[in-house]
Amino acid sequence: MIYLKIKKYCFIFFILGTLFSCKKTDSHPDINEKLLRILDDKIKHKKYYEIKKKNHIQKLKKEALLYKNNDSISYHLNNLIVEEYLGYQCDSAYIYSDKNKEIAIRNNNEIWLYKNLLQRSVLLSTTGLFVESKEILDHINPEALPSPLRFSYNSAYECLYSNLSDYSGGDSPYNKIYKNKLAAYYNSAYRALKPSDPFYYLFLSHKNRIDNNWKLSGQNIDEFLKTTKPGTRLHAIGSFCKAVIDGKLGNIESQERCLIYSAISDIESSTKENRSMQDLASILYQKGETVRAYKYIQSSLEDANFYNARFRNIQISKVQPIIEETYLQTINTQNKQLRWSIFLISILFAGLGITMYFIYKQLKMIAKSRNELSNTNSVLKSLNNKLDEANHIKEEYIAFFIRQNSNYLEKFERYKKLISIRLSTGQLDKLSAMVNDKKNEEMDLNELYHNFDQAFLRIYPNFVNEVNKLLRKEDVYNLKEGTLNTELRIFALIRLGINDTNQISEFLRYSLRTIYNYRSKVKAKSVIENDEFEAKIMQIGSIITS
């Protein structure tokens, strides 16, 4: 509710800023578009203004109920209620008009009765009951009316013939008769008023319009509009009259803008008996704005049905089918375009799906090729590592055996010289002792094993630590750096690819049984299955090539 009030004040400031732009002929369509958007929003919130109208009427009804025993106040309040209902809901207006007629007759008050009859005549002509409206006016002697009611009398006739003129249409032979009648009543109405009265310029404008003095009529209506407030029924009437004048003068954009002002004021004042929305729909239809025209003509028809104005329904029925048919054609065209768009989008999606499928297949093939390439690279890398390892082992082996052979050759030369000397000197006993010396043999074996340990640990520096990982914590080996014991030498030979127990036995100078026992003993300490132990040993291999 607060939001709508804020919007209303914003709209009033906007109207005040552009109120006299109806006078200009060089209007800008973008201003009209902004106003049309405001009107669109007002249509969406019609219920808010209707509730506001109902609340005001309900307040008057409650007040009338409080003063039901006071005919003077009751008549005044009922008259206000009729005025509120006059442009809002005719059936309810009749009810309170009847109440005032009873009050006037009961009090034998001619002024009240005349006032009620004139008001009722306007109500009847507004709802399309022209015969009944004229019948009331024909039975009233204008000479018998007090001065304040003579204007109301002329105004009631003006309303009757104005509605008859609208109802008959411009091509009707009766239209000229109605306009001649209108000219007379316009002339009488404005002469009965002083220039200080706001309605003076309204009826003077009507008179000049009937006399085809359109430019002067426009100036008159501008003066009348200065006395009205946006959002009221009078402002809606004045703006509509200005739109008619601008249309006749060829100011189409200004005509459209004034109709928008009028339609907005009709909605804000909850005036259901209106013409602006209908005419605006026709202009927009001619401009090709079918959707908006359809929405406006539907809003106009909704108002006419609510008000129960028969001749307004007839007027709308002449325009609505044309707009509705074009609207439906537009909707059908849009639906066809939408179906084609959906069809094309479906084809595009199908094509995209097929493309994505082939891309997916290609990506899978590429991924598969990459995996195969990666696996091949892994295999090649593994083979290269093994080759590097084999080369490294070969280099270490060669270096080891060169050193060993060199040492043996040196020892052999020394033995050879020593044997030669002792043979030449006849020291056979010393020669025999030297040959049978076990201590020298043991020293040679220790040197061999020491050299083997160093050579092997150069190839596999983490061998002892890796073996310890396979053993229980309490059974790990804590050896001097750079040395192996007999058990580890057995598995060192296995790691070098020497699996033959006979070869191991010959190298380590132990029996086959002893070698077997050592192997079993180490496996018994393992935290893994015995069958897997030697396979794990074969996986040990940190290579140092320096």
XYZ file of C-alpha atoms in Angstrom:
546
model
C 0.000 0.000 0.000
C 2.840 2.399 0.919
C 4.559 1.466 -2.355
C 1.463 2.478 -4.341
C 1.169 5.780 -2.464
C 4.799 6.627 -3.220
C 4.226 5.713 -6.884
C 1.144 7.923 -6.915
C 3.055 10.960 -5.623
C 5.861 10.307 -8.120
C 3.263 10.151 -10.870
C 1.662 13.432 -9.744
C 5.044 15.199 -9.887
C 5.615 13.664 -13.320
C 2.180 14.862 -14.493
C 2.771 18.350 -13.094
C 6.049 18.453 -15.009
C 4.396 17.472 -18.281
C 0.840 18.709 -17.735
C 0.998 21.416 -20.343
C 2.960 19.371 -22.847
C -0.430 18.562 -24.439
C -0.204 22.047 -25.898
C 2.910 21.179 -27.912
C 2.790 19.662 -31.341
C 6.443 18.552 -31.369
C 5.850 15.789 -28.823
C 8.296 12.961 -28.264
C 7.187 9.328 -28.552
C 9.583 8.326 -25.760
C 7.561 10.441 -23.285
C 4.414 8.609 -24.368
C 6.179 5.272 -23.957
C 7.146 6.178 -20.386
C 3.543 7.188 -19.698
C 2.266 3.951 -21.243
C 4.493 1.999 -18.871
C 3.007 3.951 -15.967
C -0.462 3.141 -17.313
C 0.463 -0.551 -17.610
C 1.456 -0.493 -13.948
C -1.769 1.301 -12.988
C -3.836 -1.383 -14.743
C -2.030 -4.036 -12.709
C -3.003 -2.186 -9.503
C -6.608 -1.325 -10.386
C -7.822 -3.343 -7.393
C -5.923 -1.062 -5.017
C -7.763 2.025 -6.288
C -11.092 0.159 -6.244
C -10.552 -0.757 -2.590
C -9.697 2.866 -1.858
C -12.916 3.963 -3.605
C -15.018 1.387 -1.752
C -13.538 2.444 1.587
C -14.430 6.092 0.904
C -17.999 5.161 -0.108
C -18.329 2.904 2.927
C -17.276 5.792 5.144
C -20.034 7.971 3.619
C -22.577 5.179 4.099
C -21.681 4.805 7.781
C -22.010 8.558 8.226
C -25.393 8.520 6.447
C -26.537 5.750 8.783
C -25.676 7.918 11.793
C -27.841 10.769 10.453
C -30.711 8.697 9.063
C -33.191 10.672 11.185
C -31.945 13.997 9.840
C -33.348 14.340 6.308
C -31.226 17.350 5.401
C -27.928 15.683 6.285
C -29.125 12.333 4.898
C -30.030 13.973 1.583
C -26.631 15.653 1.372
C -24.727 12.448 2.206
C -26.853 10.352 -0.185
C -26.146 12.902 -2.898
C -22.402 12.524 -2.279
C -22.747 8.724 -2.435
C -24.615 8.989 -5.768
C -21.852 11.252 -7.131
C -19.247 8.667 -6.062
C -21.226 5.850 -7.674
C -22.072 7.925 -10.784
C -18.859 7.034 -12.585
C -18.215 3.840 -10.634
C -21.296 1.598 -10.416
C -24.644 2.732 -11.786
C -26.844 0.115 -10.054
C -25.749 1.305 -6.601
C -26.166 4.932 -7.706
C -29.846 4.232 -8.519
C -30.434 2.890 -5.000
C -29.252 6.072 -3.256
C -30.893 8.263 -5.896
C -34.206 6.574 -5.027
C -33.580 7.246 -1.329
C -33.102 10.959 -2.001
C -36.245 11.050 -4.134
C -38.211 9.669 -1.177
C -36.642 12.235 1.173
C -37.467 15.098 -1.239
C -41.098 13.980 -1.656
C -41.488 13.384 2.096
C -40.266 16.886 2.820
C -42.140 18.403 -0.147
C -38.857 20.064 -1.121
C -38.953 21.047 -4.811
C -35.253 22.007 -4.972
C -34.228 18.613 -3.586
C -36.607 16.904 -6.009
C -35.380 18.857 -9.074
C -31.785 18.262 -8.048
C -32.502 14.549 -7.694
C -34.295 14.357 -11.059
C -31.468 16.135 -12.885
C -28.932 13.845 -11.252
C -31.042 10.828 -12.202
C -31.302 12.036 -15.803
C -27.506 12.181 -16.039
C -27.319 8.692 -14.533
C -29.841 7.314 -17.041
C -28.149 8.841 -20.094
C -24.762 7.653 -18.857
C -26.026 4.075 -18.696
C -27.603 4.306 -22.167
C -31.238 4.798 -21.109
C -31.633 7.876 -23.313
C -35.443 7.808 -23.645
C -35.931 7.670 -19.874
C -33.349 10.423 -19.378
C -35.036 12.741 -21.916
C -38.457 11.977 -20.461
C -37.350 13.338 -17.079
C -35.873 16.486 -18.636
C -38.928 17.112 -20.841
C -41.141 17.169 -17.737
C -39.058 19.858 -16.075
C -39.886 23.512 -16.747
C -36.506 25.317 -16.796
C -38.230 28.602 -15.921
C -39.409 27.027 -12.662
C -35.873 26.055 -11.671
C -33.895 28.183 -9.237
C -30.807 29.841 -10.727
C -28.212 27.341 -9.322
C -30.091 24.411 -10.911
C -30.353 25.920 -14.400
C -26.726 25.067 -15.035
C -27.421 21.502 -13.850
C -30.425 21.397 -16.216
C -28.323 22.474 -19.222
C -25.525 20.138 -18.108
C -27.965 17.191 -17.955
C -29.171 17.907 -21.514
C -25.543 18.293 -22.618
C -24.773 14.874 -21.109
C -27.801 13.337 -22.870
C -27.033 14.660 -26.354
C -23.299 14.122 -25.962
C -23.912 10.442 -25.182
C -26.481 10.208 -28.002
C -23.911 11.680 -30.393
C -21.316 9.135 -29.253
C -23.846 6.331 -29.513
C -25.090 7.232 -32.996
C -21.624 7.727 -34.469
C -20.313 10.368 -36.848
C -21.969 8.850 -39.937
C -25.469 8.828 -38.479
C -27.972 11.368 -39.915
C -29.087 12.033 -36.342
C -25.593 13.037 -35.256
C -25.926 16.496 -36.784
C -29.232 17.017 -34.964
C -27.635 16.003 -31.652
C -24.696 18.329 -32.249
C -26.988 21.275 -32.985
C -28.821 20.536 -29.739
C -25.468 20.286 -27.964
C -24.374 23.687 -29.288
C -27.459 25.309 -27.801
C -27.005 23.683 -24.384
C -23.241 24.374 -24.334
C -23.998 28.021 -25.062
C -26.617 28.167 -22.319
C -24.423 26.277 -19.844
C -21.323 28.434 -20.102
C -23.395 31.671 -20.124
C -24.960 30.566 -16.841
C -21.463 30.521 -15.279
C -18.922 33.176 -14.395
C -15.372 33.032 -15.853
C -14.116 32.355 -12.326
C -16.024 29.060 -12.305
C -13.801 26.156 -13.541
C -16.682 24.681 -15.551
C -17.005 27.947 -17.499
C -13.955 27.051 -19.635
C -15.042 23.420 -19.990
C -18.393 24.326 -21.536
C -16.897 27.209 -23.511
C -14.452 24.694 -24.972
C -17.360 22.391 -25.853
C -19.173 25.309 -27.552
C -16.120 26.293 -29.615
C -15.576 22.649 -30.530
C -19.139 22.344 -31.850
C -18.539 25.578 -33.790
C -15.395 23.954 -35.308
C -13.198 26.542 -33.597
C -10.754 23.839 -32.492
C -7.736 25.979 -31.687
C -9.726 28.237 -29.352
C -11.405 25.162 -27.879
C -7.942 23.811 -27.037
C -7.008 27.038 -25.262
C -10.234 26.866 -23.250
C -9.618 23.274 -22.151
C -6.066 24.192 -21.122
C -7.567 26.766 -18.745
C -9.931 24.131 -17.364
C -7.090 21.606 -16.867
C -5.241 24.145 -14.705
C -8.074 23.861 -12.158
C -8.025 20.041 -11.990
C -5.831 17.651 -10.069
C -4.264 14.526 -11.663
C -5.938 11.353 -10.465
C -9.437 12.882 -10.330
C -12.452 12.334 -12.563
C -12.439 15.985 -13.673
C -8.814 15.710 -14.781
C -9.726 12.561 -16.717
C -12.607 14.424 -18.439
C -10.447 17.461 -19.255
C -7.584 15.331 -20.606
C -9.995 13.340 -22.765
C -11.494 16.539 -24.214
C -7.977 17.833 -24.930
C -7.175 14.532 -26.687
C -10.246 14.926 -28.928
C -9.155 18.464 -29.853
C -5.525 17.445 -30.545
C -6.749 14.580 -32.693
C -8.826 16.971 -34.758
C -5.846 19.333 -35.117
C -3.617 16.452 -36.245
C -1.433 16.366 -33.109
C -1.497 12.565 -32.876
C 1.318 12.161 -30.334
C -0.226 14.806 -28.085
C -3.642 13.154 -28.534
C -2.183 9.837 -27.421
C -0.453 11.436 -24.439
C -3.631 13.183 -23.264
C -5.572 9.921 -23.554
C -2.923 8.264 -21.371
C -3.281 11.041 -18.753
C -7.041 10.595 -18.865
C -6.861 6.796 -18.565
C -4.463 7.020 -15.609
C -6.771 9.468 -13.823
C -9.754 7.197 -14.574
C -7.972 4.295 -12.869
C -6.792 6.361 -9.884
C -10.303 7.746 -9.352
C -11.843 4.305 -10.072
C -14.012 5.802 -12.831
C -15.494 2.805 -14.612
C -17.629 4.904 -16.990
C -14.792 6.012 -19.250
C -13.875 6.434 -22.897
C -10.135 7.171 -22.855
C -8.895 3.589 -22.603
C -11.078 2.539 -25.543
C -9.835 5.356 -27.807
C -6.234 4.779 -26.711
C -6.562 1.099 -27.633
C -7.742 2.107 -31.124
C -4.762 4.450 -31.637
C -2.279 1.826 -30.455
C -3.936 -0.757 -32.702
C -3.468 1.540 -35.703
C 0.207 1.943 -34.728
C 0.637 -1.842 -34.704
C 0.928 -2.227 -30.904
C -1.550 -5.099 -30.948
C -0.726 -6.693 -27.599
C -1.039 -3.450 -25.640
C -4.163 -2.450 -27.596
C -5.762 -5.793 -26.730
C -4.911 -5.374 -23.053
C -6.414 -1.855 -23.001
C -9.622 -2.791 -24.829
C -10.075 -5.703 -22.413
C -9.594 -3.319 -19.478
C -12.127 -0.931 -21.010
C -14.645 -3.758 -21.526
C -14.089 -4.933 -17.962
C -14.888 -1.416 -16.689
C -17.996 -1.136 -18.881
C -19.310 -4.495 -17.653
C -18.641 -3.519 -14.049
C -20.407 -0.177 -14.483
C -23.182 -1.798 -16.558
C -23.073 0.914 -19.234
C -24.961 -0.643 -22.141
C -24.017 1.835 -24.857
C -20.334 1.721 -23.850
C -20.460 -2.048 -24.344
C -21.925 -1.470 -27.798
C -19.176 1.029 -28.654
C -16.472 -1.347 -27.447
C -18.051 -4.269 -29.288
C -17.449 -2.405 -32.571
C -13.705 -2.204 -31.919
C -12.939 -5.195 -29.730
C -13.421 -7.994 -32.320
C -11.030 -6.270 -34.754
C -8.356 -5.778 -32.093
C -8.943 -9.227 -30.639
C -8.686 -10.902 -34.045
C -5.434 -9.090 -34.816
C -4.170 -9.901 -31.327
C -4.959 -13.579 -31.817
C -3.258 -13.478 -35.224
C -0.234 -11.888 -33.556
C -0.262 -14.554 -30.839
C -0.614 -17.296 -33.470
C 2.266 -15.799 -35.459
C 4.352 -15.606 -32.302
C 3.414 -19.192 -31.452
C 4.436 -20.318 -34.945
C 7.699 -18.441 -34.592
C 8.137 -19.976 -31.162
C 7.469 -23.470 -32.524
C 9.953 -22.888 -35.346
C 12.445 -21.525 -32.836
C 11.940 -24.581 -30.621
C 12.301 -26.825 -33.686
C 15.505 -25.083 -34.776
C 16.850 -25.085 -31.225
C 16.014 -28.803 -30.984
C 17.937 -29.430 -34.220
C 20.825 -27.366 -32.891
C 20.748 -29.292 -29.621
C 20.599 -32.574 -31.533
C 23.538 -31.450 -33.677
C 25.328 -30.294 -30.570
C 24.582 -33.639 -28.914
C 25.959 -35.568 -31.907
C 29.006 -33.288 -32.007
C 29.514 -33.740 -28.280
C 29.181 -37.505 -28.718
C 31.877 -37.574 -31.406
C 34.046 -35.226 -29.370
C 33.518 -37.524 -26.391
C 34.508 -40.535 -28.500
C 37.571 -38.691 -29.781
C 38.497 -37.651 -26.261
C 38.105 -41.247 -25.098
C 40.334 -42.410 -27.938
C 42.858 -39.701 -27.113
C 42.663 -40.605 -23.421
C 43.102 -44.271 -24.292
C 46.069 -43.426 -26.526
C 47.514 -41.289 -23.766
C 47.056 -44.107 -21.270
C 48.663 -46.546 -23.665
C 51.466 -44.073 -24.322
C 51.814 -43.485 -20.590
C 51.907 -47.229 -19.949
C 54.438 -47.639 -22.751
C 56.508 -44.826 -21.294
C 56.245 -46.427 -17.871
C 57.375 -49.751 -19.315
C 60.200 -48.022 -21.193
C 61.135 -46.121 -18.076
C 61.105 -49.344 -16.078
C 63.191 -51.046 -18.752
C 65.570 -48.105 -18.833
C 65.837 -48.213 -15.056
C 66.505 -51.936 -15.178
C 68.982 -51.373 -17.982
C 70.658 -48.609 -15.997
C 70.641 -50.855 -12.981
C 72.060 -53.760 -14.979
C 74.709 -51.496 -16.483
C 75.530 -50.151 -13.071
C 75.739 -53.652 -11.609
C 77.863 -54.707 -14.574
C 80.187 -51.760 -14.042
C 80.490 -52.476 -10.352
C 80.994 -56.197 -11.053
C 83.688 -55.489 -13.613
C 85.422 -53.030 -11.298
C 85.089 -55.482 -8.421
C 86.496 -58.450 -10.343
C 89.248 -56.353 -11.941
C 90.358 -55.322 -8.478
C 90.062 -58.892 -7.185
C 91.925 -60.351 -10.181
C 94.571 -57.670 -9.862
C 94.984 -58.511 -6.185
C 95.130 -62.249 -6.949
C 97.704 -61.682 -9.691
C 99.860 -59.644 -7.337
C 99.559 -62.324 -4.672
C 100.275 -65.022 -7.264
C 103.425 -63.184 -8.378
C 104.547 -62.829 -4.782
C 103.886 -66.561 -4.119
C 105.645 -67.465 -7.341
C 108.761 -65.477 -6.412
C 108.716 -66.793 -2.841
C 108.338 -70.419 -4.022
C 111.130 -69.921 -6.559
C 113.460 -68.552 -3.879
C 112.691 -71.342 -1.418
C 113.048 -74.025 -4.060
C 116.408 -72.629 -5.127
C 117.616 -72.447 -1.528
C 116.180 -75.851 -0.605
C 113.712 -74.496 2.002
C 111.150 -77.207 1.310
C 109.866 -77.334 4.895
C 108.965 -73.633 4.842
C 107.390 -74.045 1.436
C 105.183 -76.852 2.749
C 104.178 -74.776 5.808
C 103.300 -71.815 3.599
C 101.052 -73.923 1.355
C 99.179 -75.459 4.305
C 98.753 -72.143 6.223
C 94.971 -71.755 6.971
C 95.416 -68.288 8.382
C 96.349 -66.829 5.016
C 93.347 -68.480 3.388
C 90.991 -67.032 6.025
C 92.472 -63.587 5.548
C 91.954 -63.870 1.821
C 88.271 -64.843 2.292
C 87.674 -61.992 4.732
C 89.186 -59.588 2.252
C 87.003 -61.049 -0.507
C 83.836 -60.691 1.549
C 84.791 -57.181 2.657
C 85.308 -56.138 -0.939
C 82.032 -57.838 -1.924
C 80.144 -55.997 0.833
C 81.501 -52.642 -0.261
C 80.788 -53.311 -3.925
C 77.241 -54.547 -3.243
C 76.341 -51.684 -0.878
C 77.633 -49.257 -3.440
C 75.031 -50.676 -5.827
C 72.253 -50.957 -3.183
C 73.098 -48.518 -0.367
C 69.658 -48.948 1.326
C 69.714 -52.735 1.188
C 70.059 -53.304 4.956
C 67.314 -50.756 5.783
C 64.951 -52.217 3.182
C 65.511 -55.757 4.518
C 64.871 -54.494 8.069
C 61.479 -53.157 6.912
C 60.516 -56.718 6.053
C 61.471 -58.004 9.521
C 59.959 -57.758 12.961
C 61.278 -54.844 15.025
C 63.063 -57.097 17.477
C 64.851 -58.973 14.675
C 66.269 -56.099 12.625
C 70.013 -56.020 11.756
C 72.263 -53.406 13.343
C 75.578 -53.775 11.486
C 78.639 -51.672 11.038
C 78.263 -49.344 8.085
C 79.562 -50.833 4.859
C 79.409 -54.437 6.044
C 77.063 -57.416 5.697
C 76.785 -60.600 7.722
C 76.460 -64.085 6.236
C 72.621 -64.031 6.272
C 72.481 -60.722 4.424
C 75.210 -61.821 1.964
C 73.020 -64.799 0.971
C 70.145 -62.437 0.108
C 72.562 -59.949 -1.451
C 73.637 -62.694 -3.870
C 69.952 -63.497 -4.513
C 69.321 -59.782 -5.269
C 72.184 -59.940 -7.797
C 70.334 -62.774 -9.531
C 72.357 -65.685 -8.103
C 69.563 -68.063 -7.034
C 71.547 -71.300 -7.349
C 72.230 -72.572 -3.843
C 75.379 -74.421 -5.057
C 76.886 -71.195 -6.351
C 76.009 -69.386 -3.110
C 77.512 -72.269 -1.127
C 80.743 -72.233 -3.137
C 81.112 -68.437 -2.826
C 80.457 -68.286 0.926
C 82.280 -71.560 1.685
C 79.277 -73.064 3.502
C 77.456 -76.340 3.003
C 74.155 -76.463 1.141
C 72.361 -77.328 4.369
C 73.834 -74.307 6.142
C 72.804 -71.984 3.324
C 69.247 -73.380 3.410
C 69.054 -72.934 7.197
C 70.234 -69.315 6.943
C 67.578 -68.547 4.327
C 64.840 -70.171 6.396
C 65.981 -68.383 9.552
C 65.708 -64.946 7.939
C 62.304 -65.716 6.398
C 61.027 -66.817 9.801
C 61.702 -63.271 11.099
C 59.660 -61.709 8.278
C 56.393 -59.821 8.773
C 55.191 -61.022 5.356
C 54.539 -64.429 3.867
C 57.697 -66.545 3.311
C 56.774 -67.082 -0.327
C 56.765 -63.313 -0.917
C 60.000 -62.542 0.920
C 62.506 -63.184 -1.870
C 60.229 -61.347 -4.357
C 60.354 -58.298 -2.065
C 64.157 -58.661 -1.887
C 64.281 -58.487 -5.693
C 62.364 -55.160 -5.576
C 65.064 -53.431 -3.524
C 67.073 -51.177 -5.788
C 68.297 -47.615 -5.267
C 70.861 -46.868 -7.928
C 73.855 -44.607 -7.367
C 75.760 -43.979 -10.556
C 78.342 -41.582 -9.193
